[in-house]
């Protein structure tokens, strides 16, 4: 991995890019392109957690605290970028972790399972024995012990079709997506428009302290984020 | 290549993504991430050529028409996405094409040379016998017969350091970059904030008809683009 200079003003962003390129055997090429889209939106956010995102993080904490069976669904990008942050949230919240891929191959599932094991998590995913209705075969696969029976699912960096399918299954869906205009962002019940490694520790802290918010309006939150971005661009 | 359905509202964008993934042996992983950044900004532009971009295209046409030795510098992303459009501009303008890579490997140079040959262009690049001052060794390489002796260089999707180095060499630098805030966009003399396959045919048409503009202010143009994006986001 080519580490960027520590005093570079965009150190964290460059480090994230290198982490993904380094993990290119378990990250889909489409995942690299998706990361670039996220980088652009994060640039517009000033690479910091905005106030509307903070309220979404609190709403997510409430949902996870109220869940009977919370599950965190992770893909190649999520593991490459934030395996440790996911592990901490899983430990604090008791949520299981399931490796669930849009571009699913056995090799990638095995590689990502190993990466999660390194940070102390026995992730579900290898024995996918259940299906998300309404999706084509490979993309529908999930675990009955994980996503299949979850009531609350945190799916960071998820595809729009799959996010919609989870909502249709009646699950409460929380996503993390830097693009407030994406179909995933628009479809989920709670959308945290923030960078993964920045918001996951905040979410874990709120869950640990059993803090949250009672009422939350996702449409309003996304509109607030868009206005925040627009103001930053024009100034 | 997995072709998107032709009636998909974002067909061109999805096709571009597939082209890049398909060409992943000659496109750097960093190039895939960079493409994603471009996609996000293009989304904010509504995936169409905005008026400020059109004025930059006209200014670029004037610069190419006035040039004694125009050169088009292409990298993996440019060839994968727009080899034919580059070939047409080269034929119409008489500009040479040089393959010039940030992540340079002999394999990628050979692969890209073949791809350009398929669209009828004998590109420079394999015998790099010159240097762009101020850059580290591999990144400095160029051809004396191409970039080395050019007076006007069109460098689409270029890195900020290299764009700056070309400006310091006294060359007139035209770039195509979807991010109006990038260092490349801010450093070049003429920045076309538009998608490659959308603006190159327009540029070729203007050159063919010997049309252009006399005065052009790049800072003002970039500011106009940013305002255009901000208005679209907030509406």
PDB file of N, CA, C and O in Angstrom, chain A residues 17-18 21 24 29-30 32-33 35-37 39-41 43-44 181 226-227 230 233-234, chain B residues 17-18 21 24 29-30 32-33 35-37 39-41 43-44 181 226-227 230 233-234:
ATOM      1  N   UNK A  17      -8.703   5.452  -0.441  1.00  0.00           N
ATOM      2  CA  UNK A  17      -8.515   5.048  -1.836  1.00  0.00           C
ATOM      3  C   UNK A  17      -7.478   3.929  -1.926  1.00  0.00           C
ATOM      4  O   UNK A  17      -7.669   2.938  -2.604  1.00  0.00           O
ATOM      5  N   UNK A  18      -6.356   4.102  -1.209  1.00  0.00           N
ATOM      6  CA  UNK A  18      -5.298   3.094  -1.241  1.00  0.00           C
ATOM      7  C   UNK A  18      -5.772   1.772  -0.637  1.00  0.00           C
ATOM      8  O   UNK A  18      -5.439   0.696  -1.127  1.00  0.00           O
ATOM      9  N   UNK A  21      -7.810  -0.018  -3.309  1.00  0.00           N
ATOM     10  CA  UNK A  21      -6.977  -0.535  -4.405  1.00  0.00           C
ATOM     11  C   UNK A  21      -6.201  -1.753  -3.913  1.00  0.00           C
ATOM     12  O   UNK A  21      -6.086  -2.770  -4.612  1.00  0.00           O
ATOM     13  N   UNK A  24      -8.124  -5.054  -3.948  1.00  0.00           N
ATOM     14  CA  UNK A  24      -8.862  -5.180  -5.216  1.00  0.00           C
ATOM     15  C   UNK A  24      -9.232  -6.626  -5.553  1.00  0.00           C
ATOM     16  O   UNK A  24     -10.049  -6.859  -6.425  1.00  0.00           O
ATOM     17  N   UNK A  29     -14.663  -4.339  -9.376  1.00  0.00           N
ATOM     18  CA  UNK A  29     -14.291  -3.139 -10.134  1.00  0.00           C
ATOM     19  C   UNK A  29     -15.388  -2.091 -10.042  1.00  0.00           C
ATOM     20  O   UNK A  29     -15.122  -0.888  -9.931  1.00  0.00           O
ATOM     21  N   UNK A  30     -16.625  -2.546 -10.079  1.00  0.00           N
ATOM     22  CA  UNK A  30     -17.763  -1.629  -9.930  1.00  0.00           C
ATOM     23  C   UNK A  30     -17.714  -0.934  -8.571  1.00  0.00           C
ATOM     24  O   UNK A  30     -18.176   0.192  -8.430  1.00  0.00           O
ATOM     25  N   UNK A  32     -14.978  -0.027  -7.016  1.00  0.00           N
ATOM     26  CA  UNK A  32     -13.998   1.062  -7.091  1.00  0.00           C
ATOM     27  C   UNK A  32     -14.661   2.307  -7.685  1.00  0.00           C
ATOM     28  O   UNK A  32     -14.461   3.422  -7.203  1.00  0.00           O
ATOM     29  N   UNK A  33     -15.455   2.108  -8.732  1.00  0.00           N
ATOM     30  CA  UNK A  33     -16.141   3.243  -9.363  1.00  0.00           C
ATOM     31  C   UNK A  33     -17.131   3.862  -8.369  1.00  0.00           C
ATOM     32  O   UNK A  33     -17.206   5.088  -8.231  1.00  0.00           O
ATOM     33  N   UNK A  35     -16.915   3.867  -5.208  1.00  0.00           N
ATOM     34  CA  UNK A  35     -16.159   4.617  -4.200  1.00  0.00           C
ATOM     35  C   UNK A  35     -15.823   6.019  -4.703  1.00  0.00           C
ATOM     36  O   UNK A  35     -15.884   6.989  -3.946  1.00  0.00           O
ATOM     37  N   UNK A  36     -15.482   6.100  -5.972  1.00  0.00           N
ATOM     38  CA  UNK A  36     -15.184   7.413  -6.561  1.00  0.00           C
ATOM     39  C   UNK A  36     -16.374   8.353  -6.481  1.00  0.00           C
ATOM     40  O   UNK A  36     -16.229   9.537  -6.168  1.00  0.00           O
ATOM     41  N   UNK A  37     -17.568   7.816  -6.770  1.00  0.00           N
ATOM     42  CA  UNK A  37     -18.773   8.656  -6.647  1.00  0.00           C
ATOM     43  C   UNK A  37     -18.889   9.182  -5.223  1.00  0.00           C
ATOM     44  O   UNK A  37     -19.172  10.359  -5.005  1.00  0.00           O
ATOM     45  N   UNK A  39     -16.476   9.633  -3.057  1.00  0.00           N
ATOM     46  CA  UNK A  39     -15.426  10.642  -2.829  1.00  0.00           C
ATOM     47  C   UNK A  39     -15.895  12.029  -3.266  1.00  0.00           C
ATOM     48  O   UNK A  39     -15.662  13.024  -2.582  1.00  0.00           O
ATOM     49  N   UNK A  40     -16.526  12.079  -4.432  1.00  0.00           N
ATOM     50  CA  UNK A  40     -16.964  13.370  -4.980  1.00  0.00           C
ATOM     51  C   UNK A  40     -17.997  14.019  -4.056  1.00  0.00           C
ATOM     52  O   UNK A  40     -17.903  15.209  -3.745  1.00  0.00           O
ATOM     53  N   UNK A  41     -18.970  13.222  -3.616  1.00  0.00           N
ATOM     54  CA  UNK A  41     -19.987  13.785  -2.728  1.00  0.00           C
ATOM     55  C   UNK A  41     -19.381  14.175  -1.378  1.00  0.00           C
ATOM     56  O   UNK A  41     -19.770  15.178  -0.782  1.00  0.00           O
ATOM     57  N   UNK A  43     -16.435  15.256  -0.900  1.00  0.00           N
ATOM     58  CA  UNK A  43     -15.722  16.506  -1.163  1.00  0.00           C
ATOM     59  C   UNK A  43     -16.692  17.680  -1.026  1.00  0.00           C
ATOM     60  O   UNK A  43     -16.372  18.710  -0.432  1.00  0.00           O
ATOM     61  N   UNK A  44     -17.903  17.480  -1.560  1.00  0.00           N
ATOM     62  CA  UNK A  44     -18.923  18.542  -1.479  1.00  0.00           C
ATOM     63  C   UNK A  44     -19.390  18.755  -0.038  1.00  0.00           C
ATOM     64  O   UNK A  44     -19.846  19.842   0.316  1.00  0.00           O
ATOM     65  N   UNK A 181     -28.825  11.660  -3.450  1.00  0.00           N
ATOM     66  CA  UNK A 181     -29.761  11.518  -4.563  1.00  0.00           C
ATOM     67  C   UNK A 181     -29.896  10.066  -5.031  1.00  0.00           C
ATOM     68  O   UNK A 181     -30.727   9.767  -5.881  1.00  0.00           O
ATOM     69  N   UNK A 226     -28.863  18.174   0.956  1.00  0.00           N
ATOM     70  CA  UNK A 226     -28.718  18.760  -0.381  1.00  0.00           C
ATOM     71  C   UNK A 226     -28.532  20.271  -0.299  1.00  0.00           C
ATOM     72  O   UNK A 226     -27.698  20.855  -0.996  1.00  0.00           O
ATOM     73  N   UNK A 227     -29.314  20.911   0.564  1.00  0.00           N
ATOM     74  CA  UNK A 227     -29.158  22.357   0.719  1.00  0.00           C
ATOM     75  C   UNK A 227     -27.780  22.713   1.278  1.00  0.00           C
ATOM     76  O   UNK A 227     -27.173  23.699   0.865  1.00  0.00           O
ATOM     77  N   UNK A 230     -25.374  22.414  -1.610  1.00  0.00           N
ATOM     78  CA  UNK A 230     -25.562  23.511  -2.566  1.00  0.00           C
ATOM     79  C   UNK A 230     -24.937  24.803  -2.039  1.00  0.00           C
ATOM     80  O   UNK A 230     -24.270  25.531  -2.773  1.00  0.00           O
ATOM     81  N   UNK A 233     -21.157  24.595  -2.389  1.00  0.00           N
ATOM     82  CA  UNK A 233     -20.682  24.728  -3.774  1.00  0.00           C
ATOM     83  C   UNK A 233     -20.696  26.181  -4.226  1.00  0.00           C
ATOM     84  O   UNK A 233     -19.756  26.662  -4.849  1.00  0.00           O
ATOM     85  N   UNK A 234     -21.767  26.885  -3.887  1.00  0.00           N
ATOM     86  CA  UNK A 234     -21.880  28.243  -4.432  1.00  0.00           C
ATOM     87  C   UNK A 234     -21.047  29.257  -3.643  1.00  0.00           C
ATOM     88  O   UNK A 234     -20.890  30.388  -4.078  1.00  0.00           O
TER      89      UNK A 234
ATOM     90  N   UNK B  17     -19.426   2.964 -17.726  1.00  0.00           N
ATOM     91  CA  UNK B  17     -18.912   2.202 -16.596  1.00  0.00           C
ATOM     92  C   UNK B  17     -18.491   0.799 -17.047  1.00  0.00           C
ATOM     93  O   UNK B  17     -17.420   0.326 -16.693  1.00  0.00           O
ATOM     94  N   UNK B  18     -19.324   0.163 -17.870  1.00  0.00           N
ATOM     95  CA  UNK B  18     -19.011  -1.183 -18.349  1.00  0.00           C
ATOM     96  C   UNK B  18     -17.770  -1.182 -19.236  1.00  0.00           C
ATOM     97  O   UNK B  18     -16.951  -2.090 -19.179  1.00  0.00           O
ATOM     98  N   UNK B  21     -14.739  -1.101 -16.928  1.00  0.00           N
ATOM     99  CA  UNK B  21     -14.530  -2.367 -16.220  1.00  0.00           C
ATOM    100  C   UNK B  21     -13.983  -3.406 -17.199  1.00  0.00           C
ATOM    101  O   UNK B  21     -13.065  -4.162 -16.889  1.00  0.00           O
ATOM    102  N   UNK B  24     -10.217  -3.259 -17.865  1.00  0.00           N
ATOM    103  CA  UNK B  24      -9.502  -3.095 -16.593  1.00  0.00           C
ATOM    104  C   UNK B  24      -8.040  -3.533 -16.663  1.00  0.00           C
ATOM    105  O   UNK B  24      -7.269  -3.212 -15.765  1.00  0.00           O
ATOM    106  N   UNK B  29      -6.505   0.852 -11.384  1.00  0.00           N
ATOM    107  CA  UNK B  29      -7.569   0.838 -10.376  1.00  0.00           C
ATOM    108  C   UNK B  29      -7.913   2.261  -9.937  1.00  0.00           C
ATOM    109  O   UNK B  29      -9.067   2.594  -9.714  1.00  0.00           O
ATOM    110  N   UNK B  30      -6.883   3.073  -9.822  1.00  0.00           N
ATOM    111  CA  UNK B  30      -7.098   4.478  -9.464  1.00  0.00           C
ATOM    112  C   UNK B  30      -7.963   5.171 -10.521  1.00  0.00           C
ATOM    113  O   UNK B  30      -8.708   6.091 -10.215  1.00  0.00           O
ATOM    114  N   UNK B  32     -10.403   3.766 -12.169  1.00  0.00           N
ATOM    115  CA  UNK B  32     -11.801   3.404 -11.939  1.00  0.00           C
ATOM    116  C   UNK B  32     -12.399   4.319 -10.864  1.00  0.00           C
ATOM    117  O   UNK B  32     -13.530   4.798 -10.995  1.00  0.00           O
ATOM    118  N   UNK B  33     -11.636   4.562  -9.814  1.00  0.00           N
ATOM    119  CA  UNK B  33     -12.126   5.446  -8.744  1.00  0.00           C
ATOM    120  C   UNK B  33     -12.317   6.868  -9.289  1.00  0.00           C
ATOM    121  O   UNK B  33     -13.331   7.521  -9.023  1.00  0.00           O
ATOM    122  N   UNK B  35     -13.015   7.681 -12.270  1.00  0.00           N
ATOM    123  CA  UNK B  35     -14.210   7.692 -13.114  1.00  0.00           C
ATOM    124  C   UNK B  35     -15.468   7.878 -12.268  1.00  0.00           C
ATOM    125  O   UNK B  35     -16.393   8.598 -12.663  1.00  0.00           O
ATOM    126  N   UNK B  36     -15.483   7.216 -11.112  1.00  0.00           N
ATOM    127  CA  UNK B  36     -16.631   7.359 -10.214  1.00  0.00           C
ATOM    128  C   UNK B  36     -16.821   8.803  -9.769  1.00  0.00           C
ATOM    129  O   UNK B  36     -17.946   9.317  -9.725  1.00  0.00           O
ATOM    130  N   UNK B  37     -15.711   9.474  -9.463  1.00  0.00           N
ATOM    131  CA  UNK B  37     -15.813  10.903  -9.098  1.00  0.00           C
ATOM    132  C   UNK B  37     -16.459  11.680 -10.235  1.00  0.00           C
ATOM    133  O   UNK B  37     -17.342  12.512 -10.028  1.00  0.00           O
ATOM    134  N   UNK B  39     -18.473  10.544 -12.551  1.00  0.00           N
ATOM    135  CA  UNK B  39     -19.902  10.184 -12.640  1.00  0.00           C
ATOM    136  C   UNK B  39     -20.743  11.044 -11.704  1.00  0.00           C
ATOM    137  O   UNK B  39     -21.823  11.503 -12.070  1.00  0.00           O
ATOM    138  N   UNK B  40     -20.246  11.223 -10.480  1.00  0.00           N
ATOM    139  CA  UNK B  40     -21.008  11.993  -9.485  1.00  0.00           C
ATOM    140  C   UNK B  40     -21.194  13.429  -9.955  1.00  0.00           C
ATOM    141  O   UNK B  40     -22.291  13.983  -9.890  1.00  0.00           O
ATOM    142  N   UNK B  41     -20.108  14.038 -10.445  1.00  0.00           N
ATOM    143  CA  UNK B  41     -20.227  15.422 -10.909  1.00  0.00           C
ATOM    144  C   UNK B  41     -21.109  15.518 -12.156  1.00  0.00           C
ATOM    145  O   UNK B  41     -21.858  16.474 -12.318  1.00  0.00           O
ATOM    146  N   UNK B  43     -23.604  13.650 -12.795  1.00  0.00           N
ATOM    147  CA  UNK B  43     -24.971  13.533 -12.287  1.00  0.00           C
ATOM    148  C   UNK B  43     -25.484  14.910 -11.864  1.00  0.00           C
ATOM    149  O   UNK B  43     -26.619  15.284 -12.152  1.00  0.00           O
ATOM    150  N   UNK B  44     -24.607  15.671 -11.210  1.00  0.00           N
ATOM    151  CA  UNK B  44     -24.992  17.015 -10.766  1.00  0.00           C
ATOM    152  C   UNK B  44     -25.193  17.960 -11.953  1.00  0.00           C
ATOM    153  O   UNK B  44     -25.938  18.933 -11.869  1.00  0.00           O
ATOM    154  N   UNK B 181     -13.794  21.673  -9.284  1.00  0.00           N
ATOM    155  CA  UNK B 181     -12.993  22.051  -8.124  1.00  0.00           C
ATOM    156  C   UNK B 181     -11.626  21.372  -8.107  1.00  0.00           C
ATOM    157  O   UNK B 181     -10.787  21.675  -7.255  1.00  0.00           O
ATOM    158  N   UNK B 226     -20.052  25.977 -11.336  1.00  0.00           N
ATOM    159  CA  UNK B 226     -20.377  25.689  -9.929  1.00  0.00           C
ATOM    160  C   UNK B 226     -21.758  26.237  -9.571  1.00  0.00           C
ATOM    161  O   UNK B 226     -22.540  25.565  -8.886  1.00  0.00           O
ATOM    162  N   UNK B 227     -22.061  27.430 -10.031  1.00  0.00           N
ATOM    163  CA  UNK B 227     -23.380  27.989  -9.756  1.00  0.00           C
ATOM    164  C   UNK B 227     -24.489  27.173 -10.411  1.00  0.00           C
ATOM    165  O   UNK B 227     -25.555  26.967  -9.828  1.00  0.00           O
ATOM    166  N   UNK B 230     -24.936  24.120  -8.254  1.00  0.00           N
ATOM    167  CA  UNK B 230     -25.594  24.460  -6.983  1.00  0.00           C
ATOM    168  C   UNK B 230     -27.093  24.667  -7.176  1.00  0.00           C
ATOM    169  O   UNK B 230     -27.909  24.206  -6.382  1.00  0.00           O
ATOM    170  N   UNK B 233     -28.775  21.294  -7.621  1.00  0.00           N
ATOM    171  CA  UNK B 233     -28.877  20.515  -6.366  1.00  0.00           C
ATOM    172  C   UNK B 233     -30.014  21.023  -5.503  1.00  0.00           C
ATOM    173  O   UNK B 233     -30.779  20.249  -4.929  1.00  0.00           O
ATOM    174  N   UNK B 234     -30.138  22.347  -5.389  1.00  0.00           N
ATOM    175  CA  UNK B 234     -31.116  22.874  -4.444  1.00  0.00           C
ATOM    176  C   UNK B 234     -32.531  22.872  -5.005  1.00  0.00           C
ATOM    177  O   UNK B 234     -33.491  23.110  -4.274  1.00  0.00           O
TER     178      UNK B 234
END
